Short mmCIF file of C-alpha atoms in Angstrom, two decimals:
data_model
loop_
_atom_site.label_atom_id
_atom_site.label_comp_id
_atom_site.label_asym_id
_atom_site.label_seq_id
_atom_site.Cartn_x
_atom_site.Cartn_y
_atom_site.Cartn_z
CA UNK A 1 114.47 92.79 86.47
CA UNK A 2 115.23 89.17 85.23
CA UNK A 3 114.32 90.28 81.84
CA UNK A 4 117.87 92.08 81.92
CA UNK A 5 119.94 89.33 82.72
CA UNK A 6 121.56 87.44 79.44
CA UNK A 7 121.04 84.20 79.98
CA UNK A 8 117.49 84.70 80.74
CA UNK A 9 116.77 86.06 77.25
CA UNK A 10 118.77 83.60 75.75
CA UNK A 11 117.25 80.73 77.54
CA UNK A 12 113.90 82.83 75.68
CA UNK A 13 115.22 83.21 72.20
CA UNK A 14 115.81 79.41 72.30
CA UNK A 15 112.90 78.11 73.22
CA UNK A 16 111.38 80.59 70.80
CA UNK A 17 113.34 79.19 67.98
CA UNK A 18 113.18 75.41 69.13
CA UNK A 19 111.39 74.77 65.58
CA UNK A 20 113.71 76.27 63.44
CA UNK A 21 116.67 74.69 65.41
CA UNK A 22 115.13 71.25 65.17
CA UNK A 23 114.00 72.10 60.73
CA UNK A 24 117.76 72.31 60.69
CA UNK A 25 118.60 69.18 62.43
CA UNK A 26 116.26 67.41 60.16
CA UNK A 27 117.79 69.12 57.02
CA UNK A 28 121.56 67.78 58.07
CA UNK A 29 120.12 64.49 58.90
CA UNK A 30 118.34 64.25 55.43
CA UNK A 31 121.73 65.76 53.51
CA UNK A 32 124.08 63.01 55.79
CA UNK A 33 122.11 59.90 54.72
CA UNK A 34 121.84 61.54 51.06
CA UNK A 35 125.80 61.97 51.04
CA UNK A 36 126.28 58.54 52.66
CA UNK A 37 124.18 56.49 49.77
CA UNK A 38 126.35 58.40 47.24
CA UNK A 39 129.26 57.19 49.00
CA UNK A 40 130.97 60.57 49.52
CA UNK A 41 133.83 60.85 51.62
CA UNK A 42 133.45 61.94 55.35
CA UNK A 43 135.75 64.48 55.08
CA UNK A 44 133.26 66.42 52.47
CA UNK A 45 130.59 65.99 54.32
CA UNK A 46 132.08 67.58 57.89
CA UNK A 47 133.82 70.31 55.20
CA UNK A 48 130.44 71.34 54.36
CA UNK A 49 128.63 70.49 57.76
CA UNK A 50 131.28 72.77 59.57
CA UNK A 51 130.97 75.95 57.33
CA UNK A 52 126.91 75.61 57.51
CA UNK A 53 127.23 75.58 61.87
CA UNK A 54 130.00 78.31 61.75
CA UNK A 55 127.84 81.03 59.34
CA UNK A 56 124.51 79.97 61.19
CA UNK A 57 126.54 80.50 64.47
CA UNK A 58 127.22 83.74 63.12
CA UNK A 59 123.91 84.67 61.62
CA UNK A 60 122.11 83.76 65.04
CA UNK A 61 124.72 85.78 67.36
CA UNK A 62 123.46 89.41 65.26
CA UNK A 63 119.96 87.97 65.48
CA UNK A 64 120.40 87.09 69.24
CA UNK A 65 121.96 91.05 69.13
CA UNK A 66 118.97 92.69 68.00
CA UNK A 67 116.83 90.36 69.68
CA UNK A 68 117.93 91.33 72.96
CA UNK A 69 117.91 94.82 72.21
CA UNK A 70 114.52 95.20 70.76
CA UNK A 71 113.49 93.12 74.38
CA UNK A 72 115.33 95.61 76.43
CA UNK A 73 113.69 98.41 74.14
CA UNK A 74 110.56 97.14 74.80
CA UNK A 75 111.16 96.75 78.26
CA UNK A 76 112.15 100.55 78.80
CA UNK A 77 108.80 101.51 76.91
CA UNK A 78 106.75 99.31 79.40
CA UNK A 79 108.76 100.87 82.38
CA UNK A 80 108.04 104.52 81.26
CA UNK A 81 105.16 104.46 79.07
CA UNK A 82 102.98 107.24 81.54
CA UNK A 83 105.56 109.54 80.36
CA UNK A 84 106.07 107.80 76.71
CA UNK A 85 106.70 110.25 73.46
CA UNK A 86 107.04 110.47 70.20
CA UNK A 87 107.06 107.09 67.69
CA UNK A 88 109.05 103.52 69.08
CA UNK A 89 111.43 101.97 66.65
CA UNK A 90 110.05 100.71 63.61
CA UNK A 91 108.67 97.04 64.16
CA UNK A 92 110.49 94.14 62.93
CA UNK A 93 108.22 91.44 63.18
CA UNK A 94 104.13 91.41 62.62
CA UNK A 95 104.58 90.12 66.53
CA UNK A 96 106.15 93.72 67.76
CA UNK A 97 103.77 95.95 65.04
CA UNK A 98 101.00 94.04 67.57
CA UNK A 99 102.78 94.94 70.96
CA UNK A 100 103.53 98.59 69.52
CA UNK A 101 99.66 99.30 68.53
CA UNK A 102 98.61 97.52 72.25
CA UNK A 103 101.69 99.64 73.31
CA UNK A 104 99.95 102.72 71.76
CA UNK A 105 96.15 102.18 72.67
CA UNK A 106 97.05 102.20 76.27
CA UNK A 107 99.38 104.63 76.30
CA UNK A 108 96.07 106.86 74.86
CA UNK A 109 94.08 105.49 77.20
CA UNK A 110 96.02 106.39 79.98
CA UNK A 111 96.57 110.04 78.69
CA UNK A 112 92.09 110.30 78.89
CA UNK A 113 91.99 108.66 81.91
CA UNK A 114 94.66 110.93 83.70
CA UNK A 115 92.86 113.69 81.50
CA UNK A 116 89.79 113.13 83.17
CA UNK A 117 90.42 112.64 86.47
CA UNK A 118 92.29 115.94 86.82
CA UNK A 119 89.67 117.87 85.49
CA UNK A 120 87.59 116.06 87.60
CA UNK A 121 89.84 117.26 90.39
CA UNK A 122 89.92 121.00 89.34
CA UNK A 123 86.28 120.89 89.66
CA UNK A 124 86.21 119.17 93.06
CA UNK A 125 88.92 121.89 94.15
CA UNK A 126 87.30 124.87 92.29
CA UNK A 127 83.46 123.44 94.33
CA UNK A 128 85.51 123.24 97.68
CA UNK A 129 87.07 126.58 96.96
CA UNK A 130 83.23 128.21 96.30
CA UNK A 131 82.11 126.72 99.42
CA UNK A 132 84.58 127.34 101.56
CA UNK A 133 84.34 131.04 100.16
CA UNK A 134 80.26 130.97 100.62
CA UNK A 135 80.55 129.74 103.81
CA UNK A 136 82.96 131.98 105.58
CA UNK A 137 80.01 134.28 104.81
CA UNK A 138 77.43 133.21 107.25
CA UNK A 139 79.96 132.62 110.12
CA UNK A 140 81.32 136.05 109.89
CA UNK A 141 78.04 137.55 110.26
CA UNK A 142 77.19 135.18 113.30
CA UNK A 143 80.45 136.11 114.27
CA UNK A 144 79.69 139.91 114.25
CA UNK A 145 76.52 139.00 116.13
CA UNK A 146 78.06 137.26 118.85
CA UNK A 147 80.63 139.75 119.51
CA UNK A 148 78.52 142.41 120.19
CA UNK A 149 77.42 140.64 123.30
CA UNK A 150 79.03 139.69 126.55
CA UNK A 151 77.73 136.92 127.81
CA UNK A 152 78.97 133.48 128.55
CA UNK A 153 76.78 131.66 125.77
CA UNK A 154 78.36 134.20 123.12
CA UNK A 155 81.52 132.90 123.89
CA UNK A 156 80.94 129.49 124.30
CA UNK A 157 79.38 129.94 120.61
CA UNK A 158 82.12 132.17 119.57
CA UNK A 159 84.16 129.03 120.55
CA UNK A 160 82.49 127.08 118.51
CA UNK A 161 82.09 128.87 115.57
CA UNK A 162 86.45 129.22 115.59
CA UNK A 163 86.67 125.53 115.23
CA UNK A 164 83.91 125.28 112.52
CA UNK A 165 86.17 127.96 110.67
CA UNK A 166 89.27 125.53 111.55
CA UNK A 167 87.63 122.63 109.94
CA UNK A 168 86.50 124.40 106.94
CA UNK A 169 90.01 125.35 106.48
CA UNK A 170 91.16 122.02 107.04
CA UNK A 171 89.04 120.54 104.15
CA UNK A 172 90.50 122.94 101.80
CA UNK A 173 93.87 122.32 102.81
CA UNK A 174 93.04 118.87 102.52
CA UNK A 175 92.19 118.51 98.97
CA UNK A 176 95.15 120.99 98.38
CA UNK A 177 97.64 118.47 99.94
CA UNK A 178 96.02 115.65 98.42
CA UNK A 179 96.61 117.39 94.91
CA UNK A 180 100.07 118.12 95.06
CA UNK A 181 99.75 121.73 95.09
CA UNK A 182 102.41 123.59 93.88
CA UNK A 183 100.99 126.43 95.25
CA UNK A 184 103.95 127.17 97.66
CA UNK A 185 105.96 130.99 97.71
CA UNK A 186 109.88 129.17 99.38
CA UNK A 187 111.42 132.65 101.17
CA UNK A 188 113.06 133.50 103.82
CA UNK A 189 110.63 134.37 106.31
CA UNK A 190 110.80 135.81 109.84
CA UNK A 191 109.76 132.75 112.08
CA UNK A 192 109.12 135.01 115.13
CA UNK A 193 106.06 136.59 112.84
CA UNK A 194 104.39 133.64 111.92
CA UNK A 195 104.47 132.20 115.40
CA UNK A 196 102.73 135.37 116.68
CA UNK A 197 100.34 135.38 113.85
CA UNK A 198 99.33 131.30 114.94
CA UNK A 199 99.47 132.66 118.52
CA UNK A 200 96.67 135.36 118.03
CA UNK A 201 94.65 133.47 115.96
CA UNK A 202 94.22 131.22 119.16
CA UNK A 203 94.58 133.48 122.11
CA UNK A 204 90.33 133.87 122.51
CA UNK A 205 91.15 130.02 122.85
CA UNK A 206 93.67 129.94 125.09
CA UNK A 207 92.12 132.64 127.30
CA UNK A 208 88.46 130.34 127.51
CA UNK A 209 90.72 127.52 128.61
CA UNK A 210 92.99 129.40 131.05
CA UNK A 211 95.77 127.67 129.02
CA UNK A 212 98.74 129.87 129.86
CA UNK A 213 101.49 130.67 127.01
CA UNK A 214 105.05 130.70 127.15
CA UNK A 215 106.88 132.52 124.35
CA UNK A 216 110.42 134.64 124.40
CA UNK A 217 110.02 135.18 120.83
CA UNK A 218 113.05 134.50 118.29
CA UNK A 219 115.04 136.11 116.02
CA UNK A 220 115.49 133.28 113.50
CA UNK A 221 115.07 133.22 109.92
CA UNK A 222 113.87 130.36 108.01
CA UNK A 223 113.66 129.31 104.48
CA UNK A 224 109.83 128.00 104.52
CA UNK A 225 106.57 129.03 102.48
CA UNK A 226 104.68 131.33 105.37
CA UNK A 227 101.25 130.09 105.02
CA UNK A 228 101.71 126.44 105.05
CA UNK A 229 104.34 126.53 107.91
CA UNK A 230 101.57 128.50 109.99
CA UNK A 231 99.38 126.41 108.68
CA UNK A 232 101.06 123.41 110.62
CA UNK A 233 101.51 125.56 113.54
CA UNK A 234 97.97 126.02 114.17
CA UNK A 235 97.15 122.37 113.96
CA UNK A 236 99.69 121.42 116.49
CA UNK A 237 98.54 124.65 118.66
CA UNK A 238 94.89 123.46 118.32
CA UNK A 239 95.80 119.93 119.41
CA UNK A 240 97.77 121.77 122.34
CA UNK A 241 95.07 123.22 123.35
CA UNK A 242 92.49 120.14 123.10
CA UNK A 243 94.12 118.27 124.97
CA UNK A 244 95.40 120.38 127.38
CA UNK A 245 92.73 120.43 130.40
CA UNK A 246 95.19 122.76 132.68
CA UNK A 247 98.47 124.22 132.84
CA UNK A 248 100.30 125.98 129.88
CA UNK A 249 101.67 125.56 126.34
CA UNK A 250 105.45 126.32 125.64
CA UNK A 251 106.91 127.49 122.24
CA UNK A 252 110.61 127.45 121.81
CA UNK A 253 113.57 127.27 118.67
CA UNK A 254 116.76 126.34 119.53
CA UNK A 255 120.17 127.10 117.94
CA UNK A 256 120.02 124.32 115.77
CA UNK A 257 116.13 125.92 114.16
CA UNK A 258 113.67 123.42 115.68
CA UNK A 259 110.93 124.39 116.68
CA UNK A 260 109.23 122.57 119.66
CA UNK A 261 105.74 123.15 121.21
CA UNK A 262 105.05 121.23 124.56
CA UNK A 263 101.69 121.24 126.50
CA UNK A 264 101.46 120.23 129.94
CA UNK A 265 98.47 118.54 128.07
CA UNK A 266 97.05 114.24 129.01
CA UNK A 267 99.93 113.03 126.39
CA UNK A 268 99.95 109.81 123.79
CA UNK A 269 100.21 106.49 124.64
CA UNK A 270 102.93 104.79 124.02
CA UNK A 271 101.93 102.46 121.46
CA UNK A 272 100.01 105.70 119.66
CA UNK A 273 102.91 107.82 119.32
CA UNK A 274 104.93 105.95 115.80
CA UNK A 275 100.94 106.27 114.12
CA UNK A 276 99.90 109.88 115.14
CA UNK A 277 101.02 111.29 111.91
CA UNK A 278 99.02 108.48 110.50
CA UNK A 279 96.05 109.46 107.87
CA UNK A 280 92.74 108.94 110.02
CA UNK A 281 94.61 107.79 112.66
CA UNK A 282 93.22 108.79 116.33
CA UNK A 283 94.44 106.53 118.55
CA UNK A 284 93.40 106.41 122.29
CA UNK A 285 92.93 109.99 123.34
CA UNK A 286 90.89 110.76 120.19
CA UNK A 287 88.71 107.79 120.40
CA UNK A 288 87.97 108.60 123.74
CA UNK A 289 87.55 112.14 123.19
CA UNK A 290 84.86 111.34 119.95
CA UNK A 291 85.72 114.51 118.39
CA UNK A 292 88.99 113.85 116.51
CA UNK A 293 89.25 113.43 112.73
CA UNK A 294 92.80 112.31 112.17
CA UNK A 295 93.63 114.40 110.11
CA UNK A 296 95.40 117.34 111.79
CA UNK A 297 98.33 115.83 112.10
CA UNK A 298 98.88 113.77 108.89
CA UNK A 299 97.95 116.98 107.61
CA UNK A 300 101.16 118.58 109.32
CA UNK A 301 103.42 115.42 108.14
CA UNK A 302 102.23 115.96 104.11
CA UNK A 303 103.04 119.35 104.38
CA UNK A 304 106.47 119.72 106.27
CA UNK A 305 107.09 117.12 103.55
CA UNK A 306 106.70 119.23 100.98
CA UNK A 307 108.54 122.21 102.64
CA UNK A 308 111.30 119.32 103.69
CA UNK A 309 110.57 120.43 107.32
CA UNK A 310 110.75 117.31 109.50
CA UNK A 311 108.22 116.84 112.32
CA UNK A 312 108.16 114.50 114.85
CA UNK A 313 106.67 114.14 118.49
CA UNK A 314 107.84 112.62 122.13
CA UNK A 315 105.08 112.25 124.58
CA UNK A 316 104.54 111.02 128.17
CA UNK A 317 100.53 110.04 129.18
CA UNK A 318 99.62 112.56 132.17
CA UNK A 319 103.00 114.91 131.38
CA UNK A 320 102.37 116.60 128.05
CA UNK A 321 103.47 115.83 124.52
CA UNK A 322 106.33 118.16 122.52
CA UNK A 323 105.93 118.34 118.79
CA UNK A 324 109.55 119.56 116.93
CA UNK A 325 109.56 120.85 113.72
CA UNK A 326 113.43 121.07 112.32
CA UNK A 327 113.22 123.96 110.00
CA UNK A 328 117.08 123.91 109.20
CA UNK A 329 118.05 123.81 105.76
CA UNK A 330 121.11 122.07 105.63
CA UNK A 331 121.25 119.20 102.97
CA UNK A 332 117.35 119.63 102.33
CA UNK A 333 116.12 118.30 99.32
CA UNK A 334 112.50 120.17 97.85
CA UNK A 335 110.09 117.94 96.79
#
């Protein structure tokens, strides 16, 4: 900041103190012609100028000091004050007893308003929660309903009652994310289990489509929270299988632990794929399809950032698109 730099808070404390510099001038030009109509020698005169420069010289360079200082003090304060505590230094000047009581009232201001708006947030998240709780209710039941029939229009519903239960999910996750949860459980976990457990939650899916699946399994072990890594595996397996029309889905990790999922599915444009992991981003295939929130995947982005997973994607328009996810934990840093 140029508030640091010396010679900027000198060039300050000068201008500040232009008055007093030029009440000085005006007191040696009054004592010169005094000394000069009592006919006192020259020599006296610079004898007694020189010693009056040399201890003001001295007396401004500590004020100067502590001038700069208290600037650079206040400067910190103004830098940090959301996470300011306990009392400043005591105030010098009525000038800084001002800035430390402005200082002070926002500093408690800012404490209610972050106050508030959590708790506002805790309810939001504790309303979601209920809801999302209350309305599992009602699907399972339809769900229970449906099943017990075998008919074409029970499935298609079946269908679409799994991706109302994906979006309600998504909300939730949503205002998790957006929260900075710190609801994650870091282990190592068996990555072969929580692919399988993504994979059965969307094989009804992948059997209405006649979307075929390609898995060896794996033996790897990863250092991940479960839930929110097959959280992000089910988005990118239920944009698989959206936009997937024929043709098959392939899961793989290599040696190196990435994980890549390629459809055989319409693929990204070009000019889409650097903004897919965008917030509300759809791009051409969802704008065209009518049904895409953009969401998904800025929802898988926020959260292999806070596992330090990274995801990216390479796609080819009529060829499929691969999402990898490098789960490797060399020189990751949590966030």
């Amino acid at each position: 900041m140029k508030q640091e730099k010396v010679y900027y808070i000198f060039g300050r404390y000068v201008r500040e103190h232009l008055a007093a510099a030029g009440l000085f001038a005006a007191f040696v030009v009054i004592f010169a012609v005094v000394f000069s109509l009592y006919n006192l020698p020259v020599e006296a005169v610079l004898y007694g100028g020189g010693i009056c420069l040399l201890l003001a010289a001295v007396v401004l360079s500590v004020n100067f000091h502590f001038y700069r200082i208290r600037h650079l003090e206040r400067v910190r304060m103004l830098e940090n004050v959301h996470i300011l505590s306990g009392e400043p230094d005591a105030a010098k000047t009525l000038g800084e007893e001002d800035f430390e009581a402005m200082v002070k009232k926002l500093k408690r201001l800012l404490d209610e308003s972050e106050t508030a708006r959590r708790d506002e947030a805790k309810e939001s998240m504790d309303y979601y929660t209920t809801w999302v709780h209350q309305i599992k209710t009602p699907i399972s039941t339809m769900k229970m309903m449906l099943e017990g029939e075998d008919s074409e229009e029970s499935r298609s519903l079946l269908s679409e009652l799994f991706r109302i239960e994906q979006y309600v999910e998504m909300v939730l996750s949503y205002l998790r994310l957006g929260e900075g949860s710190s609801d994650y459980v870091f282990k190592e976990c068996s990555l072969d289990g929580i692919i399988r457990s993504a994979v059965r939650k969307y094989a009804p899916q992948f059997v209405r489509r006649k979307i075929g699946l390609n898995y060896g399994g794996t033996d790897v072990q990863v250092l991940t929270d479960e839930k929110w890594l097959q959280f992000v595996i089910e988005q990118v397996l239920s944009n698989s299988i959206k936009y997937t029309r024929e043709g098959f889905v392939t899961i793989t990790v290599t040696p190196e632990k990435v994980l890549k999922i390629a459809d055989t599915g319409i693929g990204i444009a070009p000019e889409d794929v650097p903004r897919i992991f965008e917030k509300g981003f759809t791009g051409y295939n969802g704008r065209s399809d009518k049904k895409s929130t953009g969401l998904g995947l800025y929802l898988c982005k926020t959260a292999c950032s806070r596992l330090s997973h990274k995801i990216s994607a390479e796609s080819e328009p009529g060829k499929g698109t691969v999402i990898s996810i490098d789960l490797s934990s060399e020189n990751r840093v949590m966030e």
